[in-house]
CSV table of C-alpha atoms and ligand atoms in Angstrom, one decimal:
chain,number,residue,atom,x,y,z
A,623,MET,CA,24.2,-17.6,24.6
A,624,ALA,CA,23.1,-21.4,24.2
A,625,GLU,CA,21.3,-22.2,20.8
A,626,ASN,CA,17.5,-22.4,21.6
A,627,ASN,CA,15.9,-25.6,20.1
A,628,SER,CA,12.6,-25.1,20.2
A,629,GLY,CA,11.6,-27.2,17.1
A,630,GLU,CA,9.1,-24.2,16.0
A,631,GLY,CA,11.2,-22.8,13.4
A,632,GLU,CA,11.4,-25.8,11.5
A,633,ALA,CA,7.7,-26.1,10.9
A,634,LEU,CA,7.2,-22.6,10.9
A,635,HIS,CA,9.9,-22.1,8.1
A,636,ARG,CA,8.9,-24.5,5.8
A,637,CYS,CA,7.8,-23.5,2.1
A,638,GLU,CA,4.2,-24.0,2.2
A,639,LYS,CA,2.8,-25.8,-0.5
A,640,ASN,CA,0.5,-23.5,-2.1
A,641,ILE,CA,2.7,-20.4,-1.5
A,642,MET,CA,5.7,-21.7,-3.2
A,643,LEU,CA,6.4,-19.1,-5.0
A,644,VAL,CA,5.8,-16.4,-2.4
A,645,CYS,CA,7.4,-17.9,0.4
A,646,ARG,CA,10.4,-17.1,2.0
A,647,GLU,CA,12.3,-20.2,0.9
A,648,SER,CA,11.5,-20.3,-2.7
A,649,LYS,CA,14.4,-17.8,-3.4
A,650,ASN,CA,18.1,-16.3,-1.4
A,651,GLY,CA,17.3,-13.2,0.1
A,652,ARG,CA,14.7,-10.8,-0.1
A,653,THR,CA,13.0,-9.1,-3.3
A,654,ILE,CA,13.7,-5.3,-3.6
A,655,ILE,CA,11.2,-4.1,-6.3
A,656,LYS,CA,12.3,-1.4,-8.1
A,657,VAL,CA,10.2,1.8,-9.4
A,658,GLY,CA,12.3,4.6,-10.9
A,659,ASN,CA,14.7,5.5,-8.3
A,660,VAL,CA,12.4,4.2,-5.6
A,661,GLU,CA,13.0,0.5,-4.1
A,662,PHE,CA,10.7,-1.6,-2.3
A,663,GLY,CA,12.4,-4.2,0.0
A,664,GLY,CA,15.8,-2.2,-0.2
A,665,SER,CA,17.3,-0.1,2.6
A,666,THR,CA,15.4,3.5,2.9
A,667,LEU,CA,11.8,3.6,3.7
A,668,VAL,CA,9.2,4.3,0.8
A,669,VAL,CA,6.9,6.7,1.5
A,670,ILE,CA,3.6,6.7,-0.7
A,671,ALA,CA,0.9,9.7,0.0
A,672,GLY,CA,-1.5,11.8,-1.9
A,673,PRO,CA,-5.0,12.3,-1.5
A,674,CYS,CA,-8.0,9.1,-1.3
A,675,ALA,CA,-9.2,10.5,-4.8
A,676,VAL,CA,-7.9,12.3,-7.7
A,677,GLU,CA,-10.5,15.3,-7.8
A,678,SER,CA,-9.2,17.5,-10.3
A,679,GLU,CA,-6.0,18.7,-12.2
A,680,GLU,CA,-5.2,21.2,-9.4
A,681,GLN,CA,-6.2,19.1,-6.5
A,682,ILE,CA,-3.6,16.7,-7.5
A,683,LEU,CA,-0.9,18.6,-8.9
A,684,THR,CA,-1.0,21.0,-5.7
A,685,ALA,CA,-1.1,17.3,-3.4
A,686,ALA,CA,2.1,16.1,-5.3
A,687,LEU,CA,4.4,19.3,-5.2
A,688,ALA,CA,3.4,18.8,-1.3
A,689,VAL,CA,4.5,15.3,-1.0
A,690,ARG,CA,8.0,15.9,-3.1
A,691,GLU,CA,8.7,18.9,-1.1
A,692,ALA,CA,8.2,17.0,2.6
A,693,GLY,CA,10.2,14.0,0.9
A,694,GLY,CA,7.8,11.6,0.2
A,695,ASN,CA,8.9,9.0,-2.7
A,696,VAL,CA,5.4,8.0,-4.0
A,697,LEU,CA,2.0,9.5,-5.4
A,698,ARG,CA,-0.8,7.9,-5.2
A,699,GLY,CA,-4.5,9.3,-6.3
A,700,GLY,CA,-7.5,7.1,-6.9
A,701,ALA,CA,-9.6,7.4,-10.1
A,702,TYR,CA,-12.1,4.3,-9.3
A,703,LYS,CA,-13.2,4.2,-5.6
A,704,PRO,CA,-14.7,0.6,-4.7
A,705,GLY,CA,-16.4,2.2,-2.0
A,706,THR,CA,-18.7,0.5,1.0
A,707,SER,CA,-21.4,2.4,0.0
A,708,PRO,CA,-22.5,3.3,-3.6
A,709,TYR,CA,-23.7,7.1,-2.8
A,710,PRO,CA,-20.1,8.2,-2.3
A,711,PHE,CA,-17.5,10.0,-4.9
A,712,GLN,CA,-16.1,7.1,-6.9
A,713,GLY,CA,-13.7,9.1,-8.7
A,714,LEU,CA,-12.9,10.7,-11.9
A,715,LYS,CA,-12.5,7.8,-14.3
A,716,GLU,CA,-9.9,7.9,-16.8
A,717,GLU,CA,-9.9,11.8,-16.9
A,718,GLY,CA,-8.3,11.3,-12.9
A,719,LEU,CA,-5.9,8.4,-14.0
A,720,LYS,CA,-4.8,11.7,-16.6
A,721,TYR,CA,-4.8,14.2,-14.0
A,722,LEU,CA,-2.2,11.9,-12.0
A,723,ASN,CA,-0.2,11.0,-14.7
A,724,GLU,CA,0.4,14.7,-15.3
A,725,ALA,CA,1.2,15.8,-12.2
A,726,GLY,CA,3.2,12.4,-11.5
A,727,ARG,CA,5.3,13.5,-14.4
A,728,ILE,CA,6.0,17.3,-13.0
A,729,VAL,CA,7.3,16.2,-9.5
A,730,GLU,CA,9.2,13.4,-11.3
A,731,LEU,CA,7.7,11.1,-8.6
A,732,PRO,CA,6.5,7.1,-9.8
A,733,ILE,CA,2.5,7.2,-9.5
A,734,VAL,CA,0.0,4.8,-7.8
A,735,THR,CA,-3.5,3.6,-8.6
A,736,GLU,CA,-6.1,1.4,-7.4
A,737,VAL,CA,-7.7,-0.7,-10.1
A,738,ILE,CA,-10.7,-2.6,-9.3
A,739,ASN,CA,-11.4,-4.6,-12.5
A,740,GLU,CA,-9.9,-6.1,-15.8
A,741,LYS,CA,-11.0,-3.0,-17.8
A,742,THR,CA,-9.8,0.0,-15.4
A,743,LEU,CA,-6.4,-2.1,-15.5
A,744,GLY,CA,-6.5,-1.9,-18.7
A,745,TYR,CA,-6.7,1.9,-18.9
A,746,ALA,CA,-4.4,2.5,-15.3
A,747,LEU,CA,-1.7,0.6,-17.3
A,748,LYS,CA,-1.2,3.2,-20.1
A,749,TYR,CA,-0.8,5.8,-17.4
A,750,VAL,CA,0.5,4.8,-13.5
A,751,ASP,CA,3.9,3.2,-12.3
A,752,ILE,CA,1.9,0.7,-9.9
A,753,VAL,CA,-1.1,-0.7,-9.4
A,754,GLN,CA,-3.0,-1.6,-6.1
A,755,ILE,CA,-5.1,-4.0,-5.1
A,756,GLY,CA,-7.7,-2.5,-2.4
A,757,ALA,CA,-8.9,-4.9,0.2
A,758,ARG,CA,-12.6,-5.2,-1.5
A,759,ASN,CA,-11.1,-6.7,-4.2
A,760,MET,CA,-8.0,-8.9,-2.2
A,761,GLN,CA,-9.9,-12.5,-3.4
A,762,ASN,CA,-11.2,-11.2,-6.9
A,763,PHE,CA,-9.0,-13.9,-8.4
A,764,SER,CA,-9.7,-13.1,-12.2
A,765,LEU,CA,-8.0,-9.7,-11.4
A,766,LEU,CA,-5.2,-11.3,-9.4
A,767,LYS,CA,-4.5,-13.0,-12.3
A,768,ALA,CA,-4.9,-10.6,-15.2
A,769,VAL,CA,-2.6,-8.4,-12.9
A,770,GLY,CA,-0.2,-11.6,-12.7
A,771,GLN,CA,-0.3,-11.1,-16.7
A,772,ALA,CA,0.9,-7.4,-16.6
A,773,ASN,CA,4.5,-6.2,-16.2
A,774,ILE,CA,3.7,-3.7,-13.1
A,775,PRO,CA,4.2,-3.5,-9.6
A,776,VAL,CA,1.7,-4.3,-7.3
A,777,ILE,CA,0.6,-3.1,-4.3
A,778,LEU,CA,-1.9,-5.7,-2.8
A,779,LYS,CA,-3.8,-5.0,-0.1
A,780,ARG,CA,-4.7,-7.1,2.5
A,781,GLY,CA,-8.6,-8.0,2.5
A,782,TYR,CA,-9.9,-6.6,6.1
A,783,SER,CA,-11.7,-10.3,7.0
A,784,ALA,CA,-8.7,-12.0,5.3
A,785,THR,CA,-6.4,-14.0,6.9
A,786,ILE,CA,-2.3,-14.0,6.6
A,787,ASN,CA,-2.5,-16.9,4.6
A,788,GLU,CA,-5.7,-16.0,2.5
A,789,TRP,CA,-3.3,-12.6,1.5
A,790,LEU,CA,-0.3,-14.8,0.9
A,791,ASN,CA,-2.3,-17.2,-1.4
A,792,ALA,CA,-3.7,-13.7,-3.3
A,793,ALA,CA,-0.3,-12.8,-4.0
A,794,GLU,CA,0.4,-16.2,-5.5
A,795,TYR,CA,-1.9,-15.9,-7.4
A,796,ILE,CA,-0.2,-12.8,-9.1
A,797,MET,CA,3.0,-14.3,-9.1
A,798,ALA,CA,1.7,-17.8,-10.5
A,799,GLU,CA,0.9,-15.8,-14.0
A,800,GLY,CA,4.4,-14.2,-14.1
A,801,ASN,CA,4.4,-11.3,-12.0
A,802,ASP,CA,6.7,-11.7,-9.2
A,803,LYS,CA,6.7,-7.4,-8.4
A,804,VAL,CA,3.7,-7.8,-5.5
A,805,ILE,CA,3.9,-5.7,-2.7
A,806,PHE,CA,1.8,-6.7,0.5
A,807,CYS,CA,-0.1,-3.9,2.2
A,808,GLU,CA,-1.3,-4.0,5.9
A,809,ARG,CA,-3.9,-1.8,6.0
A,810,GLY,CA,-6.0,-3.0,9.2
A,811,ILE,CA,-8.8,-5.7,9.9
A,812,SER,CA,-12.3,-5.9,10.9
A,813,SER,CA,-12.2,-6.6,14.8
A,814,PHE,CA,-14.7,-6.4,17.8
A,815,GLU,CA,-12.8,-3.0,18.2
A,816,THR,CA,-15.0,0.1,17.7
A,817,ALA,CA,-13.4,3.1,18.4
A,818,THR,CA,-11.4,2.6,15.0
A,819,ARG,CA,-12.8,1.6,12.0
A,820,TYR,CA,-10.4,-1.0,11.1
A,821,THR,CA,-7.5,-2.6,13.9
A,822,LEU,CA,-4.0,-2.3,12.5
A,823,ASP,CA,-2.6,-5.9,12.7
A,824,ILE,CA,1.0,-4.8,13.3
A,825,SER,CA,2.0,-8.0,13.9
A,826,ALA,CA,1.5,-8.9,9.8
A,827,VAL,CA,4.7,-7.2,9.4
A,828,PRO,CA,7.0,-9.4,11.0
A,829,VAL,CA,4.7,-12.0,10.1
A,830,ILE,CA,4.8,-11.8,6.2
A,831,LYS,CA,8.7,-10.8,6.2
A,832,SER,CA,9.0,-14.4,8.6
A,833,LYS,CA,6.7,-16.4,5.7
A,834,SER,CA,7.7,-14.1,2.2
A,835,HIS,CA,10.6,-12.9,0.4
A,836,LEU,CA,8.2,-9.8,-0.6
A,837,PRO,CA,8.6,-6.4,1.1
A,838,ILE,CA,5.6,-5.3,2.7
A,839,ILE,CA,4.2,-1.4,4.0
A,840,VAL,CA,1.2,-0.4,6.3
A,841,ASP,CA,-1.0,2.1,5.9
A,842,PRO,CA,-2.2,3.6,8.7
A,843,SER,CA,-5.0,6.3,7.2
A,844,CYS,CA,-7.3,3.0,6.1
A,845,SER,CA,-6.7,1.2,9.6
A,846,SER,CA,-7.8,3.8,11.8
A,847,CYS,CA,-9.9,6.2,9.4
A,848,VAL,CA,-8.9,9.0,12.3
A,849,ASN,CA,-6.6,11.7,11.7
A,850,LYS,CA,-4.9,11.8,15.1
A,851,TYR,CA,-3.8,8.2,15.3
A,852,ILE,CA,-2.3,8.3,11.6
A,853,ILE,CA,1.2,9.6,13.1
A,854,PRO,CA,1.8,7.5,15.9
A,855,LEU,CA,0.7,4.1,13.7
A,856,ALA,CA,3.1,5.3,11.0
A,857,LYS,CA,5.8,5.1,13.1
A,858,ALA,CA,4.7,1.9,14.9
A,859,ALA,CA,4.9,0.4,11.4
A,860,VAL,CA,8.2,1.9,11.1
A,861,ALA,CA,9.3,0.6,14.0
A,862,ALA,CA,7.7,-2.9,13.8
A,863,GLY,CA,10.1,-3.5,10.6
A,864,ALA,CA,7.8,-2.0,7.4
A,865,ASP,CA,9.2,-1.3,4.3
A,866,GLY,CA,7.4,1.4,3.9
A,867,ILE,CA,3.9,3.4,4.6
A,868,MET,CA,1.0,4.7,2.2
A,869,VAL,CA,-0.8,8.0,3.5
A,870,GLU,CA,-3.8,10.0,2.9
A,871,MET,CA,-2.7,13.2,2.6
A,872,HIS,CA,-5.0,16.1,0.7
A,873,PRO,CA,-4.0,19.9,0.4
A,874,LYS,CA,-8.0,21.0,1.8
A,875,LEU,CA,-8.7,18.3,4.4
A,876,GLN,CA,-11.9,20.3,4.8
A,877,ASP,CA,-12.8,19.9,1.1
A,878,ALA,CA,-12.0,16.0,0.8
A,879,LEU,CA,-15.0,14.5,-1.1
A,880,SER,CA,-13.4,11.3,-0.5
A,881,ASP,CA,-11.8,9.8,2.8
A,882,GLY,CA,-10.9,13.5,4.4
A,883,MET,CA,-11.4,12.2,8.3
A,884,GLN,CA,-8.5,9.8,7.5
A,885,SER,CA,-5.7,12.3,5.8
A,886,LEU,CA,-2.8,14.2,6.8
A,887,ASP,CA,-2.9,18.1,5.8
A,888,ARG,CA,0.2,19.1,4.3
A,889,SER,CA,2.0,20.0,7.8
A,890,GLN,CA,1.1,17.2,9.4
A,891,PHE,CA,2.7,15.2,6.3
A,892,LEU,CA,5.4,17.3,6.7
A,893,GLU,CA,5.7,16.1,10.6
A,894,LEU,CA,5.5,12.4,9.6
A,895,CYS,CA,8.4,12.7,7.1
A,896,ASN,CA,10.3,13.9,9.6
A,897,GLN,CA,9.4,11.7,12.4
A,898,LEU,CA,9.6,9.0,10.2
A,899,MET,CA,13.4,10.2,9.1
A,900,ALA,CA,13.9,10.5,12.9
A,901,ILE,CA,12.6,6.7,13.7
A,902,GLU,CA,14.6,4.9,10.7
A,903,LYS,CA,17.8,6.1,11.8
A,904,VAL,CA,17.1,4.5,15.1
A,905,THR,CA,15.7,1.3,13.4
A,906,LYS,CA,18.8,0.7,10.7
A,907,THR,CA,21.4,1.1,14.7
A,908,PHE,CA,19.6,-1.8,15.3
A,909,CYS,CA,18.3,-4.0,12.6
B,1139,PEP,C1,-7.7,3.3,-0.2
B,1139,PEP,O1,-6.4,3.0,-1.1
B,1139,PEP,O2,-7.9,4.1,-0.7
B,1139,PEP,C2,-8.3,2.4,-0.2
B,1139,PEP,C3,-9.9,2.4,-0.6
B,1139,PEP,O3,-7.7,1.7,0.5
B,1139,PEP,P1,-8.5,-0.1,1.3
B,1139,PEP,O4,-8.8,-1.0,0.1
B,1139,PEP,O5,-7.5,-0.4,2.2
B,1139,PEP,O6,-10.0,0.4,1.7
B,1140,MN,MN1,-9.5,6.0,0.7
């Protein structure tokens, strides 16, 4: 076929001045972030799962066993929950971090938790392998700088009102402080649509991949906030080239203290893992 010389390529791929560390052209090849035996941005899909919030020692351990059994790679659990409303469960705080750490050690999976300010980052660094900056803190610049000074992989969720450019700049804040282990996480953006709580921006996957060398994962739980849409959205993300998926999974959905409606139960999570494995095989053939 004749070369398509649309002229768009050069402008699109030129490294933008403000994201010189995050942009694709700043290094040869893509960044692979290793956490234990798990590789973000490598050749296999990473599946992160666990409850929205750590609720008890028993709950997180039961969830951890289910994550491992289904073939998940990383255990999640929130100990500090920055809810839209101040009234729902706000997390067990350091006690939750201890239970999460214990469960992770028992099932031998790396663990991730959300940090909401510099103080909680200090606690999290003692207990977890990866920290998460939530959508509501994507432009908390002092937190971004603090995480940038810590030597720990970071999942940087997209703010639901943030453009991709603002998100790339948030990642630059972290990298500019010396931490190059940044993983983007698309989790849905605000739109006029009300059938789902947020609108999953699948375009973010190929756009981030063309603009940055960093890995990108997708959270289909937080984006739809509807149990029955999680599996189809996760499959769409993988087909679009996401490096991983983060889903909320609760061993007893009806008792969940946080985000039960957007969590999978154990058998649904197993089903998701089986379906993702099948898709991964197909996408590998084509990519
Ligand atoms: C979460 O992962 O539990 C969460 C609060 O996510 P987000 O920041 O995307 O809303
Ligand atoms: Mn949640």
